[in-house]
CSV table of C-alpha atoms in Angstrom, one decimal:
chain,number,residue,atom,x,y,z
Q,28,UNK,CA,138.7,117.3,101.1
Q,29,UNK,CA,140.1,119.7,98.4
Q,30,UNK,CA,142.0,118.4,95.8
Q,31,UNK,CA,140.8,114.6,96.7
Q,32,UNK,CA,139.5,112.5,94.0
Q,33,UNK,CA,136.3,111.0,94.7
Q,34,UNK,CA,135.0,107.9,92.8
Q,35,UNK,CA,131.2,108.2,91.8
Q,36,UNK,CA,129.0,105.8,93.6
Q,37,UNK,CA,127.3,104.3,90.3
Q,38,UNK,CA,131.1,103.2,89.4
Q,39,UNK,CA,131.6,101.6,92.5
Q,40,UNK,CA,128.4,100.0,92.1
Q,41,UNK,CA,129.2,98.5,88.8
Q,42,UNK,CA,132.6,97.1,89.9
Q,43,UNK,CA,130.8,95.6,92.9
Q,44,UNK,CA,128.5,93.9,90.7
Q,45,UNK,CA,131.0,92.7,88.0
Q,46,UNK,CA,133.0,91.1,91.0
Q,47,UNK,CA,129.5,89.3,91.8
Q,48,UNK,CA,128.9,88.5,88.5
Q,49,UNK,CA,132.2,86.4,88.8
Q,50,UNK,CA,130.8,84.5,91.9
Q,51,UNK,CA,127.7,84.1,90.2
Q,52,UNK,CA,129.4,82.3,87.4
Q,53,UNK,CA,127.6,84.3,84.6
Q,54,UNK,CA,126.5,87.7,83.9
Q,55,UNK,CA,125.3,89.3,80.9
Q,56,UNK,CA,126.8,92.9,80.1
Q,57,UNK,CA,122.8,93.9,79.6
Q,58,UNK,CA,122.4,93.8,83.2
Q,59,UNK,CA,124.4,96.4,84.4
Q,60,UNK,CA,123.1,99.5,85.1
Q,61,UNK,CA,124.6,102.8,83.9
Q,62,UNK,CA,124.5,106.5,85.2
Q,63,UNK,CA,121.3,107.6,83.7
Q,64,UNK,CA,119.1,104.7,85.2
Q,65,UNK,CA,120.5,105.4,88.6
Q,66,UNK,CA,117.4,105.9,90.9
Q,67,UNK,CA,115.1,104.9,88.4
Q,68,UNK,CA,111.5,103.1,88.9
Q,69,UNK,CA,110.4,99.5,88.4
Q,70,UNK,CA,106.9,98.6,87.8
Q,71,UNK,CA,105.5,95.1,87.8
Q,72,UNK,CA,102.1,93.8,86.8
Q,73,UNK,CA,100.0,91.9,89.5
Q,74,UNK,CA,98.0,89.0,89.2
Q,75,UNK,CA,95.1,88.4,91.9
Q,76,UNK,CA,92.0,89.5,93.6
Q,77,UNK,CA,90.4,89.9,96.9
Q,78,UNK,CA,87.7,87.4,96.1
Q,79,UNK,CA,88.0,84.2,95.4
Q,80,UNK,CA,91.8,84.2,95.3
Q,81,UNK,CA,92.5,86.4,98.2
Q,82,UNK,CA,95.7,87.7,97.4
Q,83,UNK,CA,97.7,89.9,94.7
Q,84,UNK,CA,101.0,88.4,93.6
Q,85,UNK,CA,104.0,89.8,91.3
Q,86,UNK,CA,106.1,87.2,89.4
Q,87,UNK,CA,109.8,87.9,89.6
Q,88,UNK,CA,112.6,85.8,88.0
Q,89,UNK,CA,115.4,84.9,90.1
Q,90,UNK,CA,119.1,83.1,90.3
Q,91,UNK,CA,120.8,81.5,88.1
Q,92,UNK,CA,119.8,79.9,85.7
Q,93,UNK,CA,116.5,82.1,86.0
Q,94,UNK,CA,113.3,81.0,87.0
Q,95,UNK,CA,110.0,83.0,87.6
Q,96,UNK,CA,108.5,82.8,90.9
Q,97,UNK,CA,104.9,84.4,91.9
Q,98,UNK,CA,105.1,86.0,95.3
Q,99,UNK,CA,102.3,87.6,97.5
Q,100,UNK,CA,103.2,91.2,98.0
Q,101,UNK,CA,103.1,92.0,101.7
Q,102,UNK,CA,104.0,95.4,103.2
Q,103,UNK,CA,103.1,94.0,106.5
Q,104,UNK,CA,106.4,92.2,106.6
Q,105,UNK,CA,110.2,92.8,105.3
Q,106,UNK,CA,111.5,89.6,104.7
Q,107,UNK,CA,111.0,88.0,101.1
Q,108,UNK,CA,111.1,84.2,100.7
Q,109,UNK,CA,110.7,81.5,98.3
Q,110,UNK,CA,109.5,78.1,99.1
Q,111,UNK,CA,112.9,76.1,99.1
Q,112,UNK,CA,113.6,72.9,97.0
Q,113,UNK,CA,116.1,70.9,99.2
Q,114,UNK,CA,115.9,67.0,100.5
Q,115,UNK,CA,113.3,66.9,103.2
Q,116,UNK,CA,111.5,70.2,102.6
Q,117,UNK,CA,108.1,70.9,103.4
Q,118,UNK,CA,106.4,72.9,100.9
Q,119,UNK,CA,102.7,73.8,99.9
Q,120,UNK,CA,101.4,73.7,96.3
Q,121,UNK,CA,102.7,76.6,94.4
Q,122,UNK,CA,102.6,78.0,90.5
Q,123,UNK,CA,106.1,76.8,90.2
Q,124,UNK,CA,108.9,74.5,91.1
Q,125,UNK,CA,110.9,75.3,94.4
Q,126,UNK,CA,114.1,77.5,94.5
Q,127,UNK,CA,117.1,75.5,94.5
Q,128,UNK,CA,120.1,77.1,96.6
Q,129,UNK,CA,123.6,77.0,95.2
Q,130,UNK,CA,126.4,77.1,97.7
Q,131,UNK,CA,124.9,80.7,98.2
Q,132,UNK,CA,124.2,81.0,102.1
Q,133,UNK,CA,124.0,84.1,103.9
Q,134,UNK,CA,126.3,84.0,107.0
Q,135,UNK,CA,125.3,84.8,110.5
Q,136,UNK,CA,127.6,87.9,110.8
Q,137,UNK,CA,125.9,89.5,107.8
Q,138,UNK,CA,124.2,92.7,108.8
Q,139,UNK,CA,121.1,91.6,107.3
Q,140,UNK,CA,121.0,88.2,109.6
Q,141,UNK,CA,121.2,90.5,112.5
Q,142,UNK,CA,118.3,92.8,111.5
Q,143,UNK,CA,115.6,89.7,111.3
Q,144,UNK,CA,116.5,88.0,114.1
Q,145,UNK,CA,115.9,89.6,117.9
Q,146,UNK,CA,118.4,89.8,120.7
Q,147,UNK,CA,116.5,86.6,122.2
Q,148,UNK,CA,117.5,84.6,119.1
Q,149,UNK,CA,121.1,85.5,119.3
Q,150,UNK,CA,122.1,82.1,120.8
Q,151,UNK,CA,125.2,80.2,119.4
Q,152,UNK,CA,124.3,78.8,115.9
Q,153,UNK,CA,126.1,77.7,112.7
Q,154,UNK,CA,128.1,80.8,111.6
Q,155,UNK,CA,127.8,79.5,107.8
Q,156,UNK,CA,124.1,80.1,107.8
Q,157,UNK,CA,121.4,82.7,108.8
Q,158,UNK,CA,118.4,80.8,110.1
Q,159,UNK,CA,115.0,82.5,110.1
Q,160,UNK,CA,111.4,82.0,111.1
Q,161,UNK,CA,108.5,84.4,110.1
Q,162,UNK,CA,105.3,84.1,111.6
Q,163,UNK,CA,102.2,85.9,110.0
Q,164,UNK,CA,99.3,87.3,111.4
Q,165,UNK,CA,97.0,84.3,110.2
Q,166,UNK,CA,99.4,81.8,112.1
Q,167,UNK,CA,101.1,80.6,108.6
Q,168,UNK,CA,104.7,80.5,109.1
Q,169,UNK,CA,108.0,79.8,107.0
Q,170,UNK,CA,111.3,78.4,108.5
Q,171,UNK,CA,114.5,78.5,106.5
Q,172,UNK,CA,117.9,80.1,105.9
Q,173,UNK,CA,118.9,83.2,104.2
Q,174,UNK,CA,120.5,83.1,100.5
Q,175,UNK,CA,121.9,85.5,98.2
Q,176,UNK,CA,121.1,85.5,94.6
Q,177,UNK,CA,120.7,87.8,91.4
Q,178,UNK,CA,117.2,89.3,90.7
Q,179,UNK,CA,117.3,90.6,87.0
Q,180,UNK,CA,114.9,93.8,87.1
Q,181,UNK,CA,113.9,96.5,84.6
Q,182,UNK,CA,113.5,100.1,84.9
Q,183,UNK,CA,110.9,101.8,83.2
Q,184,UNK,CA,113.0,103.4,80.8
Q,185,UNK,CA,114.1,99.9,79.5
Q,186,UNK,CA,117.5,99.6,81.4
Q,187,UNK,CA,117.9,96.3,83.1
Q,188,UNK,CA,119.8,95.7,86.5
Q,189,UNK,CA,120.6,92.4,88.1
Q,190,UNK,CA,121.6,93.2,92.1
Q,191,UNK,CA,122.4,90.4,94.5
Q,192,UNK,CA,119.4,90.3,97.1
Q,193,UNK,CA,119.1,88.5,100.4
Q,194,UNK,CA,116.1,86.6,100.9
Q,195,UNK,CA,114.9,83.3,102.5
Q,196,UNK,CA,114.9,79.7,101.4
Q,197,UNK,CA,112.1,78.4,103.3
Q,198,UNK,CA,112.3,74.9,103.8
Q,199,UNK,CA,109.4,74.5,106.2
Q,200,UNK,CA,105.9,76.4,105.7
Q,201,UNK,CA,103.0,75.7,107.9
Q,202,UNK,CA,99.4,76.6,107.4
Q,203,UNK,CA,97.0,76.1,110.4
Q,204,UNK,CA,93.9,74.2,109.7
Q,205,UNK,CA,91.6,77.2,110.2
Q,206,UNK,CA,93.6,79.4,107.4
Q,207,UNK,CA,93.2,79.2,103.6
Q,208,UNK,CA,96.7,77.9,102.0
Q,209,UNK,CA,98.0,80.6,99.7
Q,210,UNK,CA,98.6,79.4,96.1
Q,211,UNK,CA,102.1,81.0,95.9
Q,212,UNK,CA,105.8,80.8,95.6
Q,213,UNK,CA,106.5,82.6,98.7
Q,214,UNK,CA,106.4,86.5,99.9
Q,215,UNK,CA,107.8,89.6,98.5
Q,216,UNK,CA,108.2,91.8,101.5
Q,217,UNK,CA,107.8,95.1,101.4
Q,218,UNK,CA,107.9,96.6,104.9
Q,219,UNK,CA,110.5,99.2,105.9
Q,220,UNK,CA,113.1,96.7,107.6
Q,221,UNK,CA,116.8,96.2,106.4
Q,222,UNK,CA,115.9,92.8,105.0
Q,223,UNK,CA,113.3,94.2,102.6
Q,224,UNK,CA,114.3,94.0,99.1
Q,225,UNK,CA,113.1,97.6,98.6
Q,226,UNK,CA,115.7,98.5,101.4
Q,227,UNK,CA,118.6,96.7,99.9
Q,228,UNK,CA,118.2,98.0,96.5
Q,229,UNK,CA,117.8,101.4,97.9
Q,230,UNK,CA,121.3,101.1,99.8
Q,231,UNK,CA,122.6,100.0,96.5
Q,232,UNK,CA,121.5,103.1,95.0
Q,233,UNK,CA,119.3,101.6,92.5
Q,234,UNK,CA,116.0,103.3,93.6
Q,235,UNK,CA,114.6,105.4,95.9
Q,236,UNK,CA,113.0,103.8,99.2
Q,237,UNK,CA,109.5,104.1,97.8
Q,238,UNK,CA,107.1,101.6,96.8
Q,239,UNK,CA,103.5,101.4,95.7
Q,240,UNK,CA,100.6,99.1,94.6
Q,241,UNK,CA,97.3,100.0,92.7
Q,242,UNK,CA,95.2,96.8,93.3
Q,243,UNK,CA,92.2,96.7,91.1
Q,244,UNK,CA,88.9,95.9,92.1
Q,245,UNK,CA,88.4,93.6,88.6
Q,246,UNK,CA,91.5,91.8,89.5
Q,247,UNK,CA,95.1,92.5,88.8
Q,248,UNK,CA,96.8,96.0,89.0
Q,249,UNK,CA,100.4,97.1,89.4
Q,250,UNK,CA,103.2,97.3,92.0
Q,251,UNK,CA,106.1,99.9,91.5
Q,252,UNK,CA,109.5,100.3,93.1
Q,253,UNK,CA,110.9,104.0,93.1
Q,254,UNK,CA,109.4,107.5,93.0
Q,255,UNK,CA,109.1,108.0,89.2
Q,256,UNK,CA,105.5,107.1,89.0
Q,257,UNK,CA,104.2,108.9,92.1
Q,258,UNK,CA,101.6,111.4,91.0
Q,259,UNK,CA,102.9,115.3,91.5
Q,260,UNK,CA,99.4,116.4,93.0
Q,261,UNK,CA,96.4,114.9,94.5
Q,262,UNK,CA,97.8,112.7,96.9
Q,263,UNK,CA,96.2,112.5,100.6
Q,264,UNK,CA,99.8,111.8,102.7
Q,265,UNK,CA,99.8,110.9,106.5
Q,266,UNK,CA,103.1,110.8,108.5
Q,267,UNK,CA,104.1,107.2,109.6
Q,268,UNK,CA,104.2,106.7,113.4
Q,269,UNK,CA,105.9,103.8,114.8
Q,270,UNK,CA,108.4,102.7,116.9
Q,271,UNK,CA,111.9,102.4,115.7
Q,272,UNK,CA,111.9,98.6,115.7
Q,273,UNK,CA,108.6,98.4,114.1
Q,274,UNK,CA,109.0,97.2,110.2
Q,275,UNK,CA,105.2,97.9,109.4
Q,276,UNK,CA,103.2,101.1,107.8
Q,277,UNK,CA,101.3,102.4,111.0
Q,278,UNK,CA,99.6,105.9,110.5
Q,279,UNK,CA,98.6,106.0,114.2
Q,280,UNK,CA,95.4,106.7,115.7
Q,281,UNK,CA,92.2,107.0,113.7
Q,282,UNK,CA,88.5,107.8,114.3
Q,283,UNK,CA,85.7,106.0,112.3
Q,284,UNK,CA,82.9,107.6,110.7
Q,285,UNK,CA,79.8,105.7,109.0
Q,286,UNK,CA,78.0,108.1,106.6
Q,287,UNK,CA,79.9,111.1,107.8
Q,288,UNK,CA,78.4,110.4,111.6
Q,289,UNK,CA,80.6,109.6,114.6
Q,290,UNK,CA,80.4,106.1,115.4
Q,291,UNK,CA,82.4,106.3,118.8
Q,292,UNK,CA,85.4,104.4,117.6
Q,293,UNK,CA,87.8,106.3,118.3
Q,294,UNK,CA,92.0,106.2,118.3
Q,295,UNK,CA,92.4,103.1,116.9
Q,296,UNK,CA,96.0,102.3,115.7
Q,297,UNK,CA,95.7,101.4,111.9
Q,298,UNK,CA,98.3,99.6,109.7
Q,299,UNK,CA,98.5,99.4,106.1
Q,300,UNK,CA,99.2,95.6,105.3
Q,301,UNK,CA,98.9,94.6,101.8
Q,302,UNK,CA,99.4,91.0,103.1
Q,303,UNK,CA,95.8,90.9,104.5
Q,304,UNK,CA,93.1,90.1,102.2
Q,305,UNK,CA,90.4,91.8,104.4
Q,306,UNK,CA,90.5,94.7,106.9
Q,307,UNK,CA,90.6,94.4,110.7
Q,308,UNK,CA,89.5,96.1,113.5
Q,309,UNK,CA,89.8,94.7,117.2
Q,310,UNK,CA,86.7,93.1,118.8
Q,311,UNK,CA,85.3,96.0,120.4
Q,312,UNK,CA,85.5,98.5,117.2
Q,313,UNK,CA,84.2,95.6,115.1
Q,314,UNK,CA,81.2,95.0,117.1
Q,315,UNK,CA,80.3,98.6,117.4
Q,316,UNK,CA,80.6,98.9,113.3
Q,317,UNK,CA,78.9,95.7,112.8
Q,318,UNK,CA,76.1,96.9,114.8
Q,319,UNK,CA,75.6,100.3,113.2
Q,320,UNK,CA,76.0,99.1,109.8
Q,321,UNK,CA,73.0,96.3,110.6
Q,322,UNK,CA,70.7,99.0,111.9
Q,323,UNK,CA,71.2,101.2,108.7
Q,324,UNK,CA,70.1,97.9,107.0
Q,325,UNK,CA,66.2,97.6,105.5
Q,326,UNK,CA,65.4,94.0,106.2
Q,327,UNK,CA,62.4,94.1,103.3
Q,328,UNK,CA,65.9,94.5,101.3
Q,329,UNK,CA,68.2,92.5,102.7
Q,330,UNK,CA,68.6,89.3,105.0
Q,331,UNK,CA,70.8,87.5,106.7
Q,332,UNK,CA,72.6,84.8,104.5
Q,333,UNK,CA,73.2,82.3,107.2
Q,334,UNK,CA,74.0,79.6,104.6
Q,335,UNK,CA,76.8,81.8,103.3
Q,336,UNK,CA,80.4,80.5,104.3
Q,337,UNK,CA,82.5,82.7,102.2
Q,338,UNK,CA,82.9,85.0,105.5
Q,339,UNK,CA,81.3,85.5,108.9
Q,340,UNK,CA,78.9,88.2,108.2
Q,341,UNK,CA,76.8,88.1,104.7
Q,342,UNK,CA,73.3,89.3,103.4
Q,343,UNK,CA,71.0,88.0,100.5
Q,344,UNK,CA,68.5,90.2,98.4
Q,345,UNK,CA,65.3,89.0,97.0
Q,346,UNK,CA,67.4,87.7,93.9
Q,347,UNK,CA,71.3,87.2,93.8
Q,348,UNK,CA,73.3,90.2,93.2
Q,349,UNK,CA,75.1,90.5,90.2
Q,350,UNK,CA,77.7,93.0,91.2
Q,351,UNK,CA,78.4,95.0,94.5
Q,352,UNK,CA,76.9,98.0,92.5
Q,353,UNK,CA,73.3,96.5,92.7
Q,354,UNK,CA,74.1,95.9,96.7
Q,355,UNK,CA,75.8,99.1,97.7
Q,356,UNK,CA,72.4,101.5,98.1
Q,357,UNK,CA,71.9,99.6,101.2
Q,358,UNK,CA,75.2,100.7,103.1
Q,359,UNK,CA,76.7,104.0,103.9
Q,360,UNK,CA,80.2,105.0,103.1
Q,361,UNK,CA,82.9,104.7,105.6
Q,362,UNK,CA,85.7,107.2,106.7
Q,363,UNK,CA,89.0,106.4,108.6
Q,364,UNK,CA,89.9,109.6,109.8
Q,365,UNK,CA,93.9,109.8,111.2
Q,366,UNK,CA,94.5,112.1,113.9
Q,367,UNK,CA,98.2,112.4,113.4
Q,368,UNK,CA,97.6,115.1,110.8
Q,369,UNK,CA,95.2,117.6,110.2
Q,370,UNK,CA,92.2,117.0,107.5
Q,371,UNK,CA,93.9,113.3,106.5
Q,372,UNK,CA,91.0,110.9,105.6
Q,373,UNK,CA,90.8,107.4,103.8
Q,374,UNK,CA,87.4,107.2,102.4
Q,375,UNK,CA,85.9,103.6,101.9
Q,376,UNK,CA,82.7,103.3,99.9
Q,377,UNK,CA,81.1,100.2,99.9
Q,378,UNK,CA,83.2,98.7,97.1
Q,379,UNK,CA,85.9,99.2,99.5
Q,380,UNK,CA,84.5,96.9,102.2
Q,381,UNK,CA,81.9,94.5,100.7
Q,382,UNK,CA,82.7,91.0,98.8
Q,383,UNK,CA,80.0,89.8,96.3
Q,384,UNK,CA,80.2,85.8,96.7
Q,385,UNK,CA,79.8,83.2,93.7
Q,386,UNK,CA,76.4,82.8,95.1
Q,387,UNK,CA,75.4,86.3,94.4
Q,388,UNK,CA,75.4,87.3,98.2
Q,389,UNK,CA,77.2,90.2,99.8
Q,390,UNK,CA,79.3,90.0,102.8
Q,391,UNK,CA,81.2,92.4,105.0
Q,392,UNK,CA,85.1,92.4,104.1
Q,393,UNK,CA,86.0,93.8,107.7
Q,394,UNK,CA,86.5,91.2,110.3
Q,395,UNK,CA,87.1,90.8,114.1
Q,396,UNK,CA,91.1,91.0,114.5
Q,397,UNK,CA,91.0,89.9,118.4
Q,398,UNK,CA,88.7,86.8,116.9
Q,399,UNK,CA,91.8,86.2,114.3
Q,400,UNK,CA,94.3,86.5,116.9
Q,401,UNK,CA,95.5,89.8,116.0
Q,402,UNK,CA,95.2,91.5,119.7
Q,403,UNK,CA,94.1,94.9,119.5
Q,404,UNK,CA,96.1,95.2,116.0
Q,405,UNK,CA,93.6,97.2,113.2
Q,406,UNK,CA,94.6,96.3,109.6
Q,407,UNK,CA,93.7,98.1,106.4
Q,408,UNK,CA,93.6,95.2,104.0
Q,409,UNK,CA,93.5,94.9,100.3
Q,410,UNK,CA,89.9,95.2,100.2
Q,411,UNK,CA,89.8,98.8,101.6
Q,412,UNK,CA,93.1,99.6,99.2
Q,413,UNK,CA,91.2,98.7,95.9
Q,414,UNK,CA,91.2,101.4,92.9
Q,415,UNK,CA,93.8,103.5,94.7
Q,416,UNK,CA,97.1,104.0,94.1
Q,417,UNK,CA,98.8,103.7,97.6
Q,418,UNK,CA,102.3,104.9,98.3
Q,419,UNK,CA,104.8,104.1,100.8
Q,420,UNK,CA,107.4,106.6,101.2
Q,421,UNK,CA,110.3,105.4,103.3
Q,422,UNK,CA,112.3,108.5,102.4
Q,423,UNK,CA,110.0,111.1,103.9
Q,424,UNK,CA,108.2,108.7,106.3
Q,425,UNK,CA,104.8,108.8,105.1
Q,426,UNK,CA,102.0,106.9,103.5
Q,427,UNK,CA,99.6,108.3,100.8
Q,428,UNK,CA,96.8,107.6,98.5
Q,429,UNK,CA,95.1,108.8,95.8
Q,430,UNK,CA,91.7,107.3,93.5
Q,431,UNK,CA,93.2,105.8,90.5
Q,432,UNK,CA,92.6,103.5,87.4
Q,433,UNK,CA,94.6,100.2,88.4
Q,434,UNK,CA,94.2,98.5,85.1
Q,435,UNK,CA,96.2,101.2,83.5
Q,436,UNK,CA,99.9,100.1,84.2
Q,437,UNK,CA,102.4,102.9,83.7
């Protein structure tokens, strides 16, 4: 309205954080953001690998007093949670001591609480807390309550902010006997739901709702929140195709080619999931692809490694392989061709679907998703995103990728 005085959003944000700092007892002036760092980008180095660790983790400082926590980055879910150090908690071995809450429970009427609880679960509960339970594809789970605490975060320009973010305080973590127990303090949920820390920071005006990761095949890499480090050209973009209630990054149907030739595998709905170590196809697609891969293998060069336990399908050569490079000539490249847009393809060289074990064998890093209780879901996991910058652009509802040196942190 003409003549009306409007307070800039950055000023409101500063007043908001000052108020919250009072509630959190201590606040350093360096944590306040200024107008120039508005919509900045944050970059975090990653630790981990596909094999033998099986995940990639970012370390963040949380709480008052600040403590470090190493979190498995997961674009397949949106809730971030830490193992919680309360009496009677069931926690798993982890790099750091559990998080200890301090009268900072999120109430059940908080909008973020509503976003993580399905209508069927909205039965009468304690109004002074918000309970959560997340169950993952491998049937690992976390049960706990939501809390709100500070996350000091540094922009690439050196400015530091300390937003109060909602996350889970997990007091009961379960891992089935068939699954590998992750050595982690928790999960960094990077899905598109309101509970995601990225969505929360975007709603505060701290970053644009864009995230990305670069997973190095040599181990390590980096994660970024915001869009300043996204290359201006060369990216292959595909639109996100999902129902409004879904929080993962589905790119819709895709066909699979082997060595540039059709495999008969068509219209597979594909999900990009950094929380999955390996790539998964439903049983029908998996068995078709496995049969074709085996047909192309020269039995004089590779034979089944039946004594290898690292993964279900493995091969060994006349002598142990010292690297994937020594074995890749026996395999053809794969192409994931997305049909929701023209000429959108994810190229997977043998390095993007093979694992070299500590015994010098090579194993197929594409697994049977139906056998893993994923139903008909098809996941692009870490192994197939190695040495690529992968961008999840929630602002424009698209996912992109480009070959990249993931050992070079921006």
